[in-house]
Tab-separated table of C-alpha atoms in Angstrom:
chain	number	residue	atom	x	y	z
D	1	MET	CA	0.000	0.000	0.000
D	2	LYS	CA	2.824	2.364	0.918
D	3	LEU	CA	4.574	1.568	-2.372
D	4	VAL	CA	1.420	2.352	-4.355
D	5	PHE	CA	1.095	5.684	-2.548
D	6	LEU	CA	4.695	6.609	-3.363
D	7	LEU	CA	4.195	5.739	-7.026
D	8	LEU	CA	1.038	7.849	-7.196
D	9	SER	CA	2.832	10.773	-5.554
D	10	LEU	CA	5.653	10.501	-8.083
D	11	VAL	CA	3.248	10.447	-11.024
D	12	LEU	CA	1.366	13.476	-9.690
D	13	SER	CA	4.588	15.442	-9.115
D	14	ILE	CA	5.691	14.730	-12.700
D	15	ALA	CA	2.264	15.728	-14.047
D	16	ASN	CA	2.336	19.002	-12.111
D	17	ALA	CA	5.946	19.840	-12.992
D	18	ALA	CA	6.405	22.766	-15.421
D	19	CYS	CA	9.115	25.059	-16.692
D	20	PRO	CA	9.339	28.490	-15.041
D	21	ASN	CA	6.614	30.790	-16.323
D	22	LEU	CA	5.895	28.194	-19.031
D	23	CYS	CA	8.941	29.597	-20.843
D	24	SER	CA	6.963	32.817	-21.313
D	25	GLY	CA	5.561	31.385	-24.527
D	26	HIS	CA	8.970	31.899	-26.149
D	27	GLY	CA	10.430	28.444	-25.772
D	28	SER	CA	9.776	24.771	-25.207
D	29	CYS	CA	9.871	22.963	-21.901
D	30	GLY	CA	12.312	20.078	-21.811
D	31	VAL	CA	13.975	17.637	-19.469
D	32	ASN	CA	14.377	18.725	-15.863
D	33	ASP	CA	11.885	21.547	-16.449
D	34	LYS	CA	14.464	23.484	-18.437
D	35	CYS	CA	13.431	25.944	-21.135
D	36	THR	CA	14.906	25.889	-24.615
D	37	CYS	CA	14.289	29.349	-26.030
D	38	HIS	CA	13.187	29.900	-29.615
D	39	LEU	CA	15.760	30.897	-32.229
D	40	GLY	CA	15.592	33.835	-34.572
D	41	PRO	CA	15.915	33.702	-38.389
D	42	ASN	CA	19.708	34.002	-38.056
D	43	GLY	CA	19.902	30.867	-35.929
D	44	GLU	CA	20.783	32.813	-32.784
D	45	PRO	CA	18.541	32.779	-29.678
D	46	ALA	CA	15.671	35.235	-29.996
D	47	TRP	CA	15.011	35.037	-26.253
D	48	VAL	CA	17.206	34.315	-23.236
D	49	GLY	CA	16.822	33.838	-19.512
D	50	HIS	CA	15.754	30.850	-17.440
D	51	ASP	CA	12.151	31.462	-18.524
D	52	CYS	CA	12.908	32.896	-22.005
D	53	SER	CA	11.442	36.249	-20.944
D	54	LEU	CA	14.352	38.426	-22.052
D	55	ARG	CA	14.741	39.690	-25.604
D	56	THR	CA	18.028	39.440	-27.440
D	57	CYS	CA	19.397	42.302	-29.534
D	58	PRO	CA	20.716	42.344	-33.110
D	59	TYR	CA	24.101	40.743	-33.686
D	60	GLY	CA	26.983	42.353	-35.527
D	61	THR	CA	30.682	41.765	-36.113
D	62	ALA	CA	32.349	42.614	-32.817
D	63	TRP	CA	34.609	45.641	-32.747
D	64	ALA	CA	36.705	43.874	-30.141
D	65	ALA	CA	36.264	40.447	-28.569
D	66	LYS	CA	38.079	37.348	-27.436
D	67	PRO	CA	39.356	35.498	-30.534
D	68	VAL	CA	37.287	32.440	-31.388
D	69	ALA	CA	39.623	31.022	-34.034
D	70	VAL	CA	42.808	31.778	-35.907
D	71	ASN	CA	42.476	35.173	-37.592
D	72	ASN	CA	38.990	35.632	-36.170
D	73	GLY	CA	38.941	38.188	-33.397
D	74	HIS	CA	35.623	39.684	-34.475
D	75	PRO	CA	32.844	37.136	-33.914
D	76	LEU	CA	29.154	38.022	-34.070
D	77	THR	CA	28.041	39.545	-30.769
D	78	GLU	CA	25.025	41.426	-29.501
D	79	CYS	CA	25.272	45.125	-30.314
D	80	SER	CA	28.732	44.400	-31.759
D	81	ASN	CA	30.136	44.912	-28.240
D	82	LYS	CA	29.636	48.654	-28.658
D	83	GLY	CA	26.280	49.085	-26.980
D	84	MET	CA	23.937	47.850	-24.260
D	85	CYS	CA	21.012	45.554	-25.003
D	86	ASN	CA	17.584	46.565	-23.744
D	87	ARG	CA	16.160	43.165	-22.786
D	88	GLU	CA	12.593	44.483	-22.790
D	89	THR	CA	12.598	45.944	-26.309
D	90	GLY	CA	15.401	43.965	-27.944
D	91	GLU	CA	17.027	47.206	-29.122
D	92	CYS	CA	20.655	48.262	-28.791
D	93	LYS	CA	21.589	51.503	-27.080
D	94	CYS	CA	24.870	52.287	-28.807
D	95	PHE	CA	27.834	53.935	-27.150
D	96	ASP	CA	28.806	57.416	-28.310
D	97	ASP	CA	30.092	57.593	-31.902
D	98	TYR	CA	28.541	54.234	-32.871
D	99	ASP	CA	25.379	53.691	-34.860
D	100	GLY	CA	23.177	51.071	-36.525
D	101	MET	CA	20.677	48.478	-35.282
D	102	ALA	CA	23.576	46.397	-33.958
D	103	CYS	CA	25.968	49.325	-33.344
D	104	GLU	CA	27.820	47.816	-36.274
D	105	ARG	CA	29.274	51.033	-37.651
D	106	THR	CA	30.699	54.324	-36.485
D	107	SER	CA	28.797	57.563	-36.976
D	108	CYS	CA	29.885	60.526	-39.049
D	109	PRO	CA	30.830	63.630	-37.027
D	110	ASN	CA	28.028	66.150	-36.783
D	111	ASP	CA	26.168	64.241	-39.522
D	112	CYS	CA	28.524	65.905	-42.020
D	113	SER	CA	26.984	69.268	-41.099
D	114	GLY	CA	24.397	68.813	-43.817
D	115	LYS	CA	27.133	69.550	-46.343
D	116	GLY	CA	28.045	66.000	-47.343
D	117	VAL	CA	27.105	62.322	-47.226
D	118	CYS	CA	28.219	59.667	-44.756
D	119	LEU	CA	29.891	56.701	-46.483
D	120	SER	CA	31.737	53.556	-45.440
D	121	GLN	CA	35.454	53.227	-46.079
D	122	LYS	CA	34.640	50.850	-48.911
D	123	SER	CA	32.413	53.437	-50.588
D	124	LEU	CA	34.858	56.276	-49.925
D	125	ALA	CA	37.581	54.228	-51.598
D	126	ILE	CA	35.372	53.640	-54.648
D	127	SER	CA	34.700	57.378	-54.918
D	128	ALA	CA	38.474	57.918	-54.859
D	129	LEU	CA	38.919	55.310	-57.626
D	130	THR	CA	40.675	52.829	-55.356
D	131	VAL	CA	39.714	49.659	-53.469
D	132	TYR	CA	39.187	48.885	-49.784
D	133	GLU	CA	37.142	45.700	-49.562
D	134	SER	CA	38.953	42.857	-47.809
D	135	PRO	CA	39.672	44.390	-44.356
D	136	TRP	CA	37.143	43.410	-41.713
D	137	ASP	CA	36.158	47.033	-41.077
D	138	ALA	CA	35.568	48.039	-44.708
D	139	GLU	CA	31.848	48.504	-44.037
D	140	LYS	CA	32.155	49.523	-40.381
D	141	HIS	CA	34.199	52.723	-40.221
D	142	VAL	CA	32.529	55.640	-41.958
D	143	GLY	CA	33.467	59.152	-42.966
D	144	CYS	CA	32.101	62.235	-44.698
D	145	LYS	CA	32.305	62.851	-48.427
D	146	CYS	CA	31.840	66.601	-48.533
D	147	ASP	CA	29.905	68.572	-51.101
D	148	ILE	CA	31.931	70.706	-53.514
D	149	GLY	CA	33.151	73.802	-51.715
D	150	TYR	CA	33.364	72.230	-48.243
D	151	ARG	CA	35.970	70.236	-46.358
D	152	GLY	CA	36.961	68.958	-42.926
D	153	PRO	CA	36.073	65.832	-40.923
D	154	ASP	CA	32.481	67.054	-40.610
D	155	CYS	CA	32.347	69.160	-43.813
D	156	SER	CA	31.952	72.311	-41.725
D	157	GLN	CA	34.822	74.227	-43.327
D	158	LYS	CA	34.109	76.394	-46.330
D	159	GLU	CA	36.848	76.239	-48.952
D	160	CYS	CA	38.507	79.382	-50.256
D	161	PRO	CA	39.006	80.116	-53.956
D	162	SER	CA	42.431	79.156	-55.258
D	163	GLY	CA	44.368	79.101	-58.497
D	164	SER	CA	47.890	79.015	-59.867
D	165	ASP	CA	50.619	80.716	-57.856
D	166	ILE	CA	51.515	83.957	-59.597
D	167	MET	CA	55.146	83.350	-58.653
D	168	GLY	CA	55.191	79.871	-60.141
D	169	GLY	CA	55.153	78.023	-56.826
D	170	ASP	CA	52.637	75.487	-55.516
D	171	GLY	CA	49.050	76.533	-56.145
D	172	ASN	CA	45.650	74.906	-56.277
D	173	ILE	CA	46.895	71.896	-58.283
D	174	GLU	CA	49.146	71.001	-55.369
D	175	GLY	CA	46.296	71.551	-52.887
D	176	ARG	CA	47.310	75.014	-51.674
D	177	ASP	CA	44.619	77.442	-50.544
D	178	CYS	CA	44.482	80.983	-51.890
D	179	SER	CA	46.908	80.156	-54.721
D	180	GLY	CA	49.622	79.558	-52.157
D	181	ARG	CA	49.790	83.273	-51.373
D	182	GLY	CA	47.412	83.620	-48.443
D	183	LEU	CA	45.586	81.921	-45.588
D	184	CYS	CA	42.006	80.669	-45.790
D	185	ASN	CA	39.347	81.681	-43.293
D	186	TYR	CA	37.371	78.418	-43.341
D	187	GLY	CA	34.473	79.968	-41.472
D	188	ALA	CA	33.823	82.582	-44.141
D	189	GLY	CA	35.561	80.937	-47.091
D	190	LEU	CA	37.622	84.089	-47.718
D	191	CYS	CA	41.339	84.467	-48.391
D	192	HIS	CA	43.584	86.646	-46.239
D	193	CYS	CA	46.435	87.404	-48.619
D	194	PHE	CA	50.058	87.719	-47.623
D	195	THR	CA	51.633	91.174	-47.860
D	196	GLY	CA	52.240	92.026	-51.484
D	197	TYR	CA	49.370	89.967	-52.902
D	198	PHE	CA	45.688	90.650	-53.436
D	199	GLY	CA	42.575	89.329	-55.157
D	200	ASP	CA	39.789	86.961	-54.061
D	201	ARG	CA	42.263	84.099	-54.458
D	202	CYS	CA	45.442	86.143	-53.938
D	203	GLN	CA	46.164	85.791	-57.618
D	204	PHE	CA	47.661	89.248	-58.101
D	205	GLN	CA	50.930	90.785	-56.957
D	206	THR	CA	51.251	94.347	-55.792
D	207	VAL	CA	53.305	96.405	-58.212
D	208	LEU	CA	55.956	98.489	-56.475
D	209	GLN	CA	56.269	102.117	-57.632
């Protein structure tokens, strides 16, 4: 009789056993009342936690992480290791200067001041008629491609007019502002010519009487 009672108690305890919070509806209950959380389309867990109640965040190539294999120090990680995951919403809160759903890229300074477009290194290289494709960060680091007439890391500097140096030295072809005969005020885009030179691009020389 005692044995029958023990067996009945065991059966009832098994029947009443359940995973915590029924895995929150985001997983399946398995052996030892342990939840196996559902996976997302990328094969990574879509939910975590003992009861599968916590959202995961988008994965990206890690900016820095413990190497997982030879020549692989950038495995896929939540928020690319450059942000914090909000477990309620499943959204990354990126650290300063990082952007994207998975914080997978940097951000352009000052959004290029509205005077340019933000492009990846790969795209910047293409615009410069060269190639930057194989490095791991080709699509991660970004920079500004400024509109004509502007320059600087954030395209906030207004270029000054320039031309050939009247004295035959380095001018605009060699990248010199104000024809090599003055200094550029990048705020106003105006040349301040050296003594003895004048013109909007310092292209004239003062004639001595």
